[in-house]
Coordinates of N, CA, C and O and ligand atoms in Angstrom, one line a residue:
M1 N -107.9 -88.6 41.7 CA -107.5 -89.7 42.6 C -108.6 -90.8 42.6 O -109.8 -90.4 42.5
Q2 N -108.2 -92.0 42.6 CA -109.2 -93.1 42.7 C -108.7 -94.2 43.6 O -107.5 -94.5 43.7
V3 N -109.6 -94.9 44.3 CA -109.3 -96.0 45.1 C -110.3 -97.1 44.9 O -111.4 -96.9 44.4
T4 N -109.9 -98.3 45.2 CA -110.8 -99.5 45.1 C -111.4 -99.8 46.5 O -110.6 -100.0 47.4
I5 N -112.7 -100.0 46.6 CA -113.3 -100.4 47.8 C -114.1 -101.7 47.5 O -115.0 -101.6 46.6
N6 N -113.8 -102.8 48.1 CA -114.3 -104.1 47.6 C -114.0 -104.2 46.1 O -112.8 -104.1 45.8
Q7 N -115.0 -104.4 45.3 CA -114.6 -104.5 43.8 C -115.0 -103.1 43.1 O -115.0 -103.1 41.9
S8 N -115.4 -102.2 43.9 CA -115.9 -100.9 43.3 C -114.9 -99.8 43.3 O -113.9 -99.9 44.1
R9 N -115.1 -98.8 42.5 CA -114.2 -97.7 42.3 C -114.8 -96.5 43.0 O -116.0 -96.2 42.7
L10 N -114.0 -95.8 43.8 CA -114.4 -94.5 44.3 C -113.4 -93.5 43.7 O -112.2 -93.6 43.8
E11 N -114.0 -92.5 43.0 CA -113.1 -91.5 42.3 C -113.4 -90.1 42.7 O -114.5 -89.7 43.0
L12 N -112.3 -89.3 42.8 CA -112.5 -87.8 43.0 C -112.0 -87.2 41.7 O -110.9 -87.4 41.2
V13 N -112.9 -86.3 41.1 CA -112.4 -85.5 39.9 C -112.9 -84.1 40.2 O -113.8 -83.8 40.9
E14 N -112.1 -83.2 39.5 CA -112.5 -81.8 39.5 C -113.4 -81.6 38.3 O -113.0 -82.0 37.2
G15 N -114.6 -80.9 38.4 CA -115.4 -80.7 37.2 C -116.8 -80.4 37.5 O -117.1 -79.9 38.6
D16 N -117.6 -80.6 36.5 CA -119.0 -80.2 36.5 C -119.9 -81.4 36.5 O -119.8 -82.3 35.6
V17 N -120.7 -81.6 37.5 CA -121.5 -82.9 37.6 C -122.5 -83.0 36.5 O -122.8 -84.2 36.1
T18 N -122.9 -81.9 35.9 CA -123.9 -82.1 34.8 C -123.4 -82.7 33.6 O -124.1 -83.2 32.7
A19 N -122.1 -82.7 33.4 CA -121.4 -83.2 32.2 C -121.0 -84.7 32.3 O -120.4 -85.3 31.4
Q20 N -121.3 -85.3 33.5 CA -120.8 -86.7 33.7 C -121.5 -87.8 32.9 O -122.7 -87.6 32.7
D21 N -120.8 -88.8 32.6 CA -121.4 -89.9 31.8 C -121.7 -91.1 32.6 O -121.9 -92.2 32.1
T22 N -121.7 -91.0 33.9 CA -122.2 -92.1 34.8 C -123.7 -92.2 34.5 O -124.4 -91.3 34.0
E23 N -124.2 -93.4 34.9 CA -125.6 -93.7 34.6 C -126.5 -92.8 35.4 O -127.6 -92.5 34.9
A24 N -126.1 -92.3 36.5 CA -126.9 -91.4 37.3 C -126.0 -90.2 37.8 O -124.8 -90.4 38.0
I25 N -126.6 -89.1 38.0 CA -125.9 -88.0 38.8 C -126.8 -87.6 39.9 O -128.1 -87.8 39.8
V26 N -126.2 -87.1 41.0 CA -127.0 -86.7 42.1 C -127.2 -85.2 42.1 O -126.2 -84.4 41.8
N27 N -128.4 -84.7 42.5 CA -128.7 -83.3 42.6 C -128.7 -82.9 44.0 O -129.4 -83.6 44.8
A28 N -128.1 -81.8 44.4 CA -128.2 -81.3 45.8 C -129.4 -80.3 45.7 O -129.3 -79.1 45.4
A29 N -130.6 -80.9 45.9 CA -131.9 -80.2 45.7 C -132.3 -79.5 47.0 O -131.7 -79.6 48.0
N30 N -133.5 -78.9 46.9 CA -134.1 -78.4 48.1 C -135.4 -79.2 48.3 O -135.8 -79.9 47.4
P31 N -136.1 -79.1 49.5 CA -137.2 -80.0 49.7 C -138.4 -79.9 48.8 O -139.2 -80.8 48.7
T32 N -138.5 -78.8 48.1 CA -139.6 -78.7 47.1 C -139.4 -79.5 45.8 O -140.3 -79.8 45.1
L33 N -138.1 -79.8 45.5 CA -137.7 -80.4 44.3 C -138.1 -79.6 43.1 O -138.2 -80.1 42.0
L34 N -138.4 -78.3 43.3 CA -138.8 -77.5 42.1 C -137.7 -76.6 41.6 O -138.0 -75.6 40.9
G35 N -136.5 -76.9 41.8 CA -135.4 -76.2 41.2 C -134.9 -75.1 42.2 O -135.5 -74.8 43.2
G36 N -133.7 -74.7 41.9 CA -133.1 -73.7 42.8 C -131.8 -73.2 42.1 O -131.6 -73.3 40.9
G37 N -130.9 -72.7 43.0 CA -129.6 -72.1 42.4 C -128.5 -73.2 42.5 O -128.8 -74.4 42.6
G38 N -127.3 -72.8 42.3 CA -126.2 -73.7 42.5 C -126.2 -74.9 41.5 O -126.7 -74.7 40.3
V39 N -125.9 -76.0 42.0 CA -125.8 -77.2 41.2 C -127.2 -77.6 40.7 O -127.4 -78.1 39.6
D40 N -128.2 -77.4 41.5 CA -129.6 -77.7 41.2 C -130.0 -76.9 39.9 O -130.6 -77.5 39.0
G41 N -129.8 -75.6 39.9 CA -130.1 -74.8 38.7 C -129.3 -75.3 37.5 O -129.9 -75.4 36.4
A42 N -128.1 -75.7 37.7 CA -127.2 -76.1 36.5 C -127.8 -77.5 36.0 O -127.9 -77.7 34.8
I43 N -128.2 -78.3 36.9 CA -128.8 -79.6 36.4 C -130.1 -79.4 35.7 O -130.3 -80.0 34.6
H44 N -131.0 -78.6 36.2 CA -132.2 -78.3 35.5 C -132.0 -77.7 34.1 O -132.7 -78.0 33.2
R45 N -131.1 -76.7 34.1 CA -130.8 -76.1 32.8 C -130.3 -77.1 31.8 O -130.6 -77.1 30.6
A46 N -129.4 -78.0 32.2 CA -128.8 -79.0 31.3 C -129.8 -80.1 30.9 O -129.7 -80.6 29.8
A47 N -130.6 -80.5 31.8 CA -131.6 -81.6 31.6 C -132.8 -81.1 30.7 O -133.4 -81.9 30.0
G48 N -133.1 -79.8 30.8 CA -134.3 -79.3 30.1 C -135.6 -79.3 30.9 O -135.6 -79.9 32.0
P49 N -136.6 -78.7 30.4 CA -137.8 -78.4 31.2 C -138.6 -79.7 31.6 O -139.4 -79.7 32.6
Q50 N -138.4 -80.8 30.9 CA -139.1 -82.0 31.3 C -138.7 -82.5 32.7 O -139.5 -83.2 33.4
L51 N -137.5 -82.2 33.1 CA -137.0 -82.6 34.5 C -137.9 -81.9 35.5 O -138.4 -82.6 36.5
L52 N -138.2 -80.7 35.4 CA -139.1 -80.0 36.3 C -140.5 -80.6 36.3 O -141.1 -80.8 37.4
E53 N -141.0 -80.9 35.1 CA -142.3 -81.5 35.0 C -142.4 -82.8 35.8 O -143.3 -83.0 36.6
E54 N -141.3 -83.6 35.7 CA -141.4 -84.9 36.5 C -141.2 -84.6 38.0 O -141.9 -85.2 38.8
C55 N -140.4 -83.7 38.3 CA -140.2 -83.3 39.7 C -141.4 -82.9 40.4 O -141.7 -83.1 41.6
R56 N -142.3 -82.1 39.6 CA -143.6 -81.7 40.2 C -144.5 -82.8 40.6 O -145.3 -82.6 41.5
T57 N -144.3 -84.0 40.1 CA -145.1 -85.2 40.4 C -144.6 -85.9 41.7 O -145.3 -86.8 42.2
L58 N -143.5 -85.5 42.2 CA -142.9 -86.3 43.3 C -143.3 -85.9 44.7 O -143.1 -86.6 45.7
G59 N -143.9 -84.7 44.9 CA -144.4 -84.3 46.2 C -143.2 -83.9 47.1 O -143.4 -84.1 48.3
G60 N -142.2 -83.4 46.6 CA -141.0 -82.9 47.4 C -140.2 -84.1 48.0 O -140.5 -85.2 47.7
C61 N -139.3 -83.7 48.8 CA -138.3 -84.7 49.4 C -137.9 -84.1 50.7 O -137.5 -83.0 50.9
Q62 N -137.9 -85.0 51.8 CA -137.4 -84.6 53.1 C -135.9 -84.5 53.2 O -135.2 -85.2 52.5
T63 N -135.5 -83.6 54.1 CA -134.0 -83.6 54.3 C -133.5 -84.9 54.7 O -134.1 -85.6 55.5
G64 N -132.4 -85.4 54.0 CA -131.8 -86.7 54.3 C -132.4 -87.8 53.5 O -131.9 -88.9 53.5
D65 N -133.4 -87.5 52.6 CA -134.0 -88.5 51.8 C -133.5 -88.3 50.3 O -132.9 -87.3 50.0
A66 N -133.9 -89.2 49.4 CA -133.6 -89.1 48.0 C -134.7 -89.7 47.1 O -135.3 -90.6 47.5
K67 N -134.9 -89.1 46.0 CA -135.9 -89.6 45.0 C -135.2 -89.5 43.6 O -134.4 -88.7 43.3
I68 N -135.7 -90.4 42.7 CA -135.1 -90.5 41.4 C -136.0 -90.1 40.3 O -137.2 -90.2 40.4
T69 N -135.4 -89.5 39.2 CA -136.1 -89.1 38.0 C -135.3 -89.6 36.8 O -134.1 -90.0 37.0
K70 N -135.8 -89.4 35.6 CA -135.0 -89.6 34.4 C -134.1 -88.4 34.3 O -134.2 -87.3 34.9
G71 N -133.1 -88.5 33.4 CA -132.1 -87.5 33.1 C -132.4 -86.6 31.9 O -131.7 -85.6 31.8
Y72 N -133.4 -87.0 31.1 CA -133.7 -86.1 29.9 C -132.5 -85.8 29.1 O -131.9 -86.7 28.6
R73 N -132.2 -84.5 28.9 CA -131.1 -84.2 28.0 C -129.7 -84.4 28.5 O -128.7 -84.1 27.8
L74 N -129.6 -84.8 29.8 CA -128.3 -85.1 30.3 C -127.7 -86.4 29.7 O -128.4 -87.2 29.2
K75 N -126.4 -86.5 29.8 CA -125.8 -87.8 29.4 C -126.2 -88.9 30.4 O -126.4 -90.1 30.0
A76 N -126.4 -88.5 31.6 CA -126.8 -89.5 32.6 C -128.3 -89.9 32.4 O -129.1 -89.0 32.1
K77 N -128.6 -91.2 32.6 CA -130.0 -91.6 32.3 C -130.9 -91.2 33.5 O -132.1 -91.2 33.3
H78 N -130.3 -91.1 34.7 CA -131.1 -90.8 35.9 C -130.6 -89.6 36.6 O -129.3 -89.4 36.6
V79 N -131.4 -88.9 37.4 CA -131.0 -87.9 38.4 C -131.6 -88.4 39.7 O -132.8 -88.6 39.8
V80 N -130.7 -88.5 40.7 CA -131.1 -88.8 42.1 C -131.1 -87.5 42.8 O -130.1 -86.8 42.9
H81 N -132.3 -87.0 43.2 CA -132.4 -85.8 43.9 C -132.4 -86.0 45.4 O -133.2 -86.8 46.0
T82 N -131.4 -85.4 46.1 CA -131.4 -85.5 47.5 C -131.3 -84.1 48.2 O -131.0 -83.2 47.5
V83 N -131.7 -84.1 49.5 CA -131.7 -82.8 50.2 C -130.8 -82.9 51.4 O -131.1 -83.8 52.3
G84 N -129.8 -82.2 51.4 CA -128.8 -82.1 52.5 C -129.3 -81.2 53.6 O -130.3 -80.4 53.4
P85 N -128.7 -81.2 54.7 CA -129.1 -80.3 55.8 C -128.6 -78.9 55.6 O -127.6 -78.6 54.9
V86 N -129.3 -78.0 56.2 CA -128.9 -76.6 56.3 C -128.1 -76.5 57.5 O -128.6 -76.7 58.6
Y87 N -126.8 -76.2 57.4 CA -125.9 -76.3 58.5 C -126.3 -75.6 59.8 O -126.4 -76.1 60.9
R88 N -126.7 -74.3 59.7 CA -127.0 -73.5 60.8 C -128.3 -73.8 61.4 O -128.6 -73.7 62.6
R89 N -129.2 -74.3 60.6 CA -130.6 -74.6 61.1 C -130.6 -75.9 61.7 O -131.3 -76.1 62.7
D90 N -129.9 -76.9 61.2 CA -130.1 -78.3 61.6 C -129.2 -78.7 62.8 O -129.4 -79.8 63.4
G91 N -128.2 -77.8 63.2 CA -127.4 -78.0 64.4 C -126.8 -79.4 64.5 O -126.2 -79.9 63.5
E92 N -127.0 -80.1 65.7 CA -126.3 -81.3 65.9 C -126.9 -82.5 65.0 O -126.3 -83.5 64.9
R93 N -128.0 -82.3 64.4 CA -128.6 -83.3 63.5 C -127.9 -83.2 62.1 O -128.2 -84.1 61.3
A94 N -127.2 -82.2 61.9 CA -126.6 -82.0 60.5 C -125.8 -83.2 60.1 O -125.8 -83.6 58.9
V95 N -124.9 -83.7 61.0 CA -124.0 -84.8 60.6 C -124.8 -86.0 60.1 O -124.5 -86.5 59.0
E96 N -125.8 -86.4 60.9 CA -126.6 -87.6 60.5 C -127.4 -87.3 59.3 O -127.5 -88.2 58.4
L97 N -127.9 -86.1 59.1 CA -128.7 -85.8 57.9 C -127.9 -85.8 56.7 O -128.3 -86.2 55.6
L98 N -126.6 -85.3 56.8 CA -125.7 -85.3 55.6 C -125.4 -86.7 55.2 O -125.4 -87.1 54.1
A99 N -125.0 -87.5 56.2 CA -124.7 -88.9 55.9 C -125.9 -89.6 55.3 O -125.8 -90.4 54.4
S100 N -127.1 -89.3 55.8 CA -128.3 -89.9 55.3 C -128.6 -89.5 53.9 O -129.0 -90.3 53.1
A101 N -128.3 -88.3 53.5 CA -128.5 -87.8 52.1 C -127.6 -88.7 51.2 O -128.1 -89.1 50.1
Y102 N -126.4 -88.9 51.6 CA -125.5 -89.8 50.7 C -126.0 -91.2 50.7 O -126.1 -91.9 49.7
R103 N -126.3 -91.7 51.9 CA -126.7 -93.2 52.0 C -128.0 -93.4 51.2 O -128.1 -94.4 50.5
R104 N -129.0 -92.5 51.4 CA -130.3 -92.7 50.7 C -130.1 -92.6 49.2 O -130.7 -93.3 48.4
S105 N -129.2 -91.7 48.8 CA -128.9 -91.6 47.3 C -128.3 -92.9 46.8 O -128.7 -93.3 45.7
L106 N -127.4 -93.5 47.5 CA -126.8 -94.7 47.1 C -127.8 -95.9 47.1 O -127.9 -96.7 46.2
E107 N -128.7 -95.9 48.1 CA -129.8 -96.9 48.2 C -130.7 -96.8 47.0 O -131.0 -97.8 46.3
V108 N -131.1 -95.6 46.7 CA -132.0 -95.4 45.5 C -131.3 -95.7 44.2 O -131.9 -96.3 43.3
T109 N -130.0 -95.4 44.1 CA -129.2 -95.8 43.0 C -129.3 -97.4 42.8 O -129.6 -97.9 41.8
S110 N -129.0 -98.1 43.9 CA -129.0 -99.5 43.9 C -130.3 -100.1 43.5 O -130.4 -101.0 42.7
E111 N -131.4 -99.6 44.1 CA -132.7 -100.1 43.9 C -133.1 -100.0 42.4 O -134.0 -100.7 42.0
N112 N -132.5 -99.0 41.7 CA -132.9 -98.9 40.3 C -131.9 -99.5 39.4 O -131.8 -99.2 38.2
N113 N -131.1 -100.4 39.9 CA -130.1 -101.2 39.1 C -129.1 -100.3 38.4 O -128.7 -100.6 37.3
V114 N -128.8 -99.2 39.0 CA -127.8 -98.2 38.4 C -126.4 -98.6 38.9 O -126.3 -98.7 40.1
R115 N -125.5 -98.7 38.0 CA -124.1 -99.2 38.4 C -123.1 -98.1 38.7 O -122.0 -98.3 39.2
S116 N -123.4 -96.9 38.2 CA -122.4 -95.8 38.3 C -123.1 -94.5 38.6 O -124.2 -94.2 38.1
V117 N -122.5 -93.7 39.6 CA -123.2 -92.5 40.0 C -122.2 -91.4 40.4 O -121.1 -91.7 40.9
S118 N -122.5 -90.2 40.0 CA -121.7 -89.0 40.3 C -122.4 -88.1 41.3 O -123.5 -87.8 41.2
F119 N -121.6 -87.7 42.3 CA -122.1 -86.8 43.4 C -121.5 -85.4 43.3 O -120.2 -85.3 43.1
P120 N -122.2 -84.3 43.5 CA -121.5 -83.1 43.8 C -121.3 -83.0 45.3 O -121.6 -84.0 46.1
S121 N -120.7 -82.0 45.8 CA -120.5 -81.8 47.3 C -121.8 -81.2 47.9 O -122.0 -80.0 47.9
I122 N -122.6 -82.1 48.5 CA -123.9 -81.7 49.0 C -123.8 -80.8 50.2 O -122.9 -81.1 51.1
S123 N -124.6 -79.8 50.3 CA -124.8 -78.9 51.4 C -123.6 -77.9 51.6 O -123.7 -77.1 52.5
T124 N -122.6 -77.9 50.8 CA -121.5 -77.0 51.0 C -121.5 -75.7 50.2 O -120.6 -74.9 50.3
G125 N -122.7 -75.5 49.6 CA -122.9 -74.2 48.9 C -123.8 -73.3 49.7 O -123.5 -72.9 50.9
A126 N -125.0 -73.1 49.2 CA -126.0 -72.3 49.9 C -126.4 -72.8 51.3 O -126.7 -72.0 52.2
Y127 N -126.2 -74.1 51.5 CA -126.6 -74.7 52.8 C -125.5 -74.6 53.8 O -125.8 -75.0 55.0
G128 N -124.4 -74.1 53.4 CA -123.4 -73.6 54.4 C -122.6 -74.6 55.2 O -122.0 -74.3 56.3
Y129 N -122.6 -75.9 54.8 CA -121.8 -76.9 55.6 C -120.3 -76.7 55.4 O -119.9 -76.6 54.2
P130 N -119.5 -76.6 56.4 CA -118.1 -76.4 56.2 C -117.5 -77.5 55.4 O -117.8 -78.7 55.7
M131 N -116.8 -77.2 54.4 CA -116.3 -78.1 53.4 C -115.5 -79.3 54.0 O -115.7 -80.4 53.6
E132 N -114.6 -79.0 54.9 CA -113.7 -80.1 55.4 C -114.5 -81.1 56.2 O -114.3 -82.3 56.0
E133 N -115.5 -80.7 57.0 CA -116.4 -81.6 57.7 C -117.3 -82.4 56.8 O -117.5 -83.6 56.9
A134 N -117.8 -81.7 55.8 CA -118.7 -82.3 54.8 C -118.0 -83.4 54.0 O -118.6 -84.5 53.7
A135 N -116.8 -83.1 53.6 CA -116.0 -84.0 52.8 C -115.8 -85.3 53.6 O -115.9 -86.4 53.0
A136 N -115.4 -85.2 54.8 CA -115.1 -86.4 55.6 C -116.4 -87.3 55.7 O -116.4 -88.5 55.6
I137 N -117.5 -86.6 56.0 CA -118.8 -87.4 56.1 C -119.2 -88.0 54.8 O -119.6 -89.2 54.7
A138 N -119.1 -87.2 53.7 CA -119.5 -87.7 52.4 C -118.7 -89.0 52.0 O -119.2 -90.0 51.6
L139 N -117.4 -88.9 52.2 CA -116.5 -90.0 51.8 C -116.6 -91.2 52.7 O -116.7 -92.3 52.2
Q140 N -116.7 -91.0 54.0 CA -116.9 -92.1 54.9 C -118.2 -92.8 54.6 O -118.2 -94.1 54.6
T141 N -119.2 -92.1 54.3 CA -120.5 -92.7 54.0 C -120.5 -93.5 52.8 O -121.0 -94.7 52.7
A142 N -119.8 -93.0 51.7 CA -119.7 -93.7 50.5 C -118.9 -95.0 50.7 O -119.2 -96.1 50.2
I143 N -117.8 -94.9 51.4 CA -116.9 -96.0 51.7 C -117.7 -97.1 52.4 O -117.6 -98.3 52.1
N144 N -118.4 -96.7 53.5 CA -119.1 -97.7 54.3 C -120.1 -98.4 53.4 O -120.3 -99.6 53.5
Y145 N -120.8 -97.7 52.5 CA -121.8 -98.3 51.6 C -121.1 -99.3 50.7 O -121.6 -100.4 50.5
L146 N -120.0 -98.9 50.1 CA -119.4 -99.8 49.1 C -118.8 -101.0 49.8 O -118.6 -102.0 49.2
E147 N -118.4 -100.8 51.1 CA -117.9 -102.0 51.8 C -119.0 -103.0 52.1 O -118.7 -104.2 52.2
S148 N -120.2 -102.6 52.1 CA -121.3 -103.6 52.4 C -122.2 -103.8 51.2 O -123.2 -104.6 51.4
H149 N -122.0 -103.2 50.1 CA -122.8 -103.5 48.9 C -121.9 -103.5 47.7 O -121.1 -102.7 47.5
T150 N -122.2 -104.5 46.8 CA -121.2 -104.7 45.7 C -121.8 -104.3 44.4 O -121.1 -104.4 43.3
D151 N -123.1 -103.9 44.3 CA -123.8 -103.7 43.0 C -123.3 -102.4 42.4 O -123.3 -102.3 41.1
I152 N -123.0 -101.3 43.1 CA -122.6 -100.1 42.5 C -121.1 -100.2 42.2 O -120.3 -100.4 43.1
E153 N -120.7 -100.0 40.9 CA -119.3 -100.2 40.5 C -118.5 -99.0 40.6 O -117.3 -99.0 40.7
L154 N -119.1 -97.8 40.4 CA -118.4 -96.6 40.4 C -119.2 -95.5 41.2 O -120.3 -95.2 40.9
V155 N -118.5 -94.9 42.2 CA -119.0 -93.7 42.8 C -118.0 -92.6 42.6 O -116.8 -92.7 42.9
R156 N -118.4 -91.5 41.9 CA -117.5 -90.4 41.5 C -118.0 -89.2 42.2 O -119.1 -88.8 42.1
F157 N -117.0 -88.5 42.9 CA -117.3 -87.2 43.5 C -116.8 -86.2 42.5 O -115.6 -86.2 42.1
V158 N -117.7 -85.3 42.0 CA -117.3 -84.3 41.0 C -117.2 -82.9 41.8 O -118.3 -82.4 42.1
L159 N -116.0 -82.5 42.0 CA -115.8 -81.3 42.8 C -115.6 -80.1 42.0 O -114.8 -80.1 41.0
F160 N -116.3 -79.1 42.3 CA -116.4 -77.9 41.5 C -115.3 -76.9 42.0 O -115.4 -76.2 43.0
G161 N -114.2 -76.9 41.2 CA -113.1 -76.0 41.5 C -112.0 -76.7 42.2 O -112.2 -77.8 42.9
R162 N -110.8 -76.2 42.1 CA -109.6 -76.8 42.6 C -109.6 -76.9 44.1 O -109.2 -77.9 44.7
R163 N -110.1 -75.9 44.8 CA -110.1 -75.9 46.3 C -111.0 -77.0 46.8 O -110.6 -77.8 47.7
T164 N -112.1 -77.2 46.3 CA -113.0 -78.3 46.7 C -112.4 -79.6 46.5 O -112.4 -80.5 47.3
Y165 N -111.8 -79.8 45.3 CA -111.1 -81.0 45.0 C -110.0 -81.3 46.0 O -109.9 -82.4 46.5
Q166 N -109.2 -80.3 46.3 CA -108.1 -80.5 47.3 C -108.6 -80.9 48.7 O -108.0 -81.7 49.4
V167 N -109.7 -80.3 49.1 CA -110.3 -80.6 50.4 C -110.7 -82.1 50.4 O -110.5 -82.8 51.4
Y168 N -111.4 -82.5 49.4 CA -111.8 -83.9 49.3 C -110.6 -84.9 49.2 O -110.7 -85.9 49.8
E169 N -109.6 -84.5 48.5 CA -108.5 -85.4 48.4 C -107.8 -85.5 49.7 O -107.4 -86.7 50.1
K170 N -107.7 -84.5 50.5 CA -107.0 -84.5 51.8 C -107.9 -85.4 52.7 O -107.4 -86.2 53.4
A171 N -109.2 -85.2 52.7 CA -110.1 -86.0 53.5 C -110.0 -87.5 53.2 O -110.0 -88.3 54.1
L172 N -109.9 -87.8 51.9 CA -109.9 -89.2 51.5 C -108.6 -89.8 52.0 O -108.5 -91.0 52.5
K173 N -107.5 -89.1 51.8 CA -106.2 -89.6 52.3 C -106.2 -89.9 53.8 O -105.6 -90.8 54.3
E174 N -106.8 -89.0 54.5 CA -106.9 -89.1 56.0 C -107.7 -90.4 56.4 O -107.3 -91.1 57.3
I175 N -108.8 -90.6 55.7 CA -109.7 -91.8 56.0 C -108.9 -93.0 55.7 O -108.9 -94.0 56.5
L176 N -108.2 -93.1 54.6 CA -107.4 -94.3 54.2 C -106.3 -94.5 55.2 O -106.0 -95.7 55.5
A177 N -105.7 -93.5 55.7 CA -104.5 -93.6 56.6 C -105.0 -94.2 57.9 O -104.2 -94.8 58.6
H178 N -106.2 -94.0 58.3 CA -106.7 -94.4 59.6 C -107.3 -95.8 59.5 O -107.8 -96.4 60.5
D179 N -107.4 -96.4 58.3 CA -108.0 -97.7 58.2 C -107.1 -98.8 58.7 O -105.9 -98.8 58.5
Ligands
ADP201 P1 -126.5 -76.9 48.7 O1 -127.7 -76.1 48.7 O2 -126.7 -78.4 49.0 O3 -125.4 -76.3 49.5 P2 -125.3 -75.8 46.2 O4 -125.6 -76.1 44.8 O5 -125.5 -74.4 46.7 O6 -126.0 -76.9 47.1 O7 -123.7 -76.1 46.4 C1 -123.3 -77.5 46.6 C2 -121.9 -77.6 46.0 O8 -122.0 -77.8 44.6 C3 -121.0 -76.4 46.2 O9 -119.7 -76.8 46.7 C4 -120.9 -75.8 44.8 O10 -119.6 -75.2 44.5 C5 -121.0 -77.0 43.9 N1 -121.5 -76.9 42.5 C6 -122.1 -75.8 42.0 N2 -122.3 -76.1 40.6 C7 -121.8 -77.3 40.4 C8 -121.7 -78.1 39.2 N3 -122.2 -77.7 38.0 N4 -121.1 -79.3 39.4 C9 -120.6 -79.8 40.5 N5 -120.7 -79.0 41.7 C10 -121.3 -77.8 41.6

């Protein structure tokens, strides 16, 4: 599914974020930025060991913030590492922290003159954020950003598996219906 926001494209695809040909991909990292499981492990495996070397120089990343590195062996030239909230730990702050992870990722993308970026579904794996709620926050934050910034031409959500894709598709249709 794809929609146009301002002059930019917002896309939902089912797939693997490590394989995307957008200029940047986003990593759902942890605060150490030293690698982990899930999508983080997959990105480090695909990018090669130089990614970890660069990440070691960054001094970690706070929840809700984002930092950029090169993409090394990935098709994408850059990786934007962001840290989403841990759902049970962060309680009522989780909503704002999840929105912030997406917003900061988009800001860092813009600051580096990157025109296209792919996101995985942040915080909905090991960090336990319920998928339906996370999808609505992710999509609304991306839409708000694209409505107020024109430099990013493509934001792609790369959803791992059919069920995740369907949850995001339903959430996007609901947001568009209420506009
Ligand atoms: P978090 O710690 O932020 O919850 P996870 O990596 O555990 O991050 O999970 C985030 C989401 O990424 C989950 O929905 C998971 O299914 C998905 N995922 C895992 N591997 C990939 C991949 N290669 N591409 C895209 N999404 C992935």
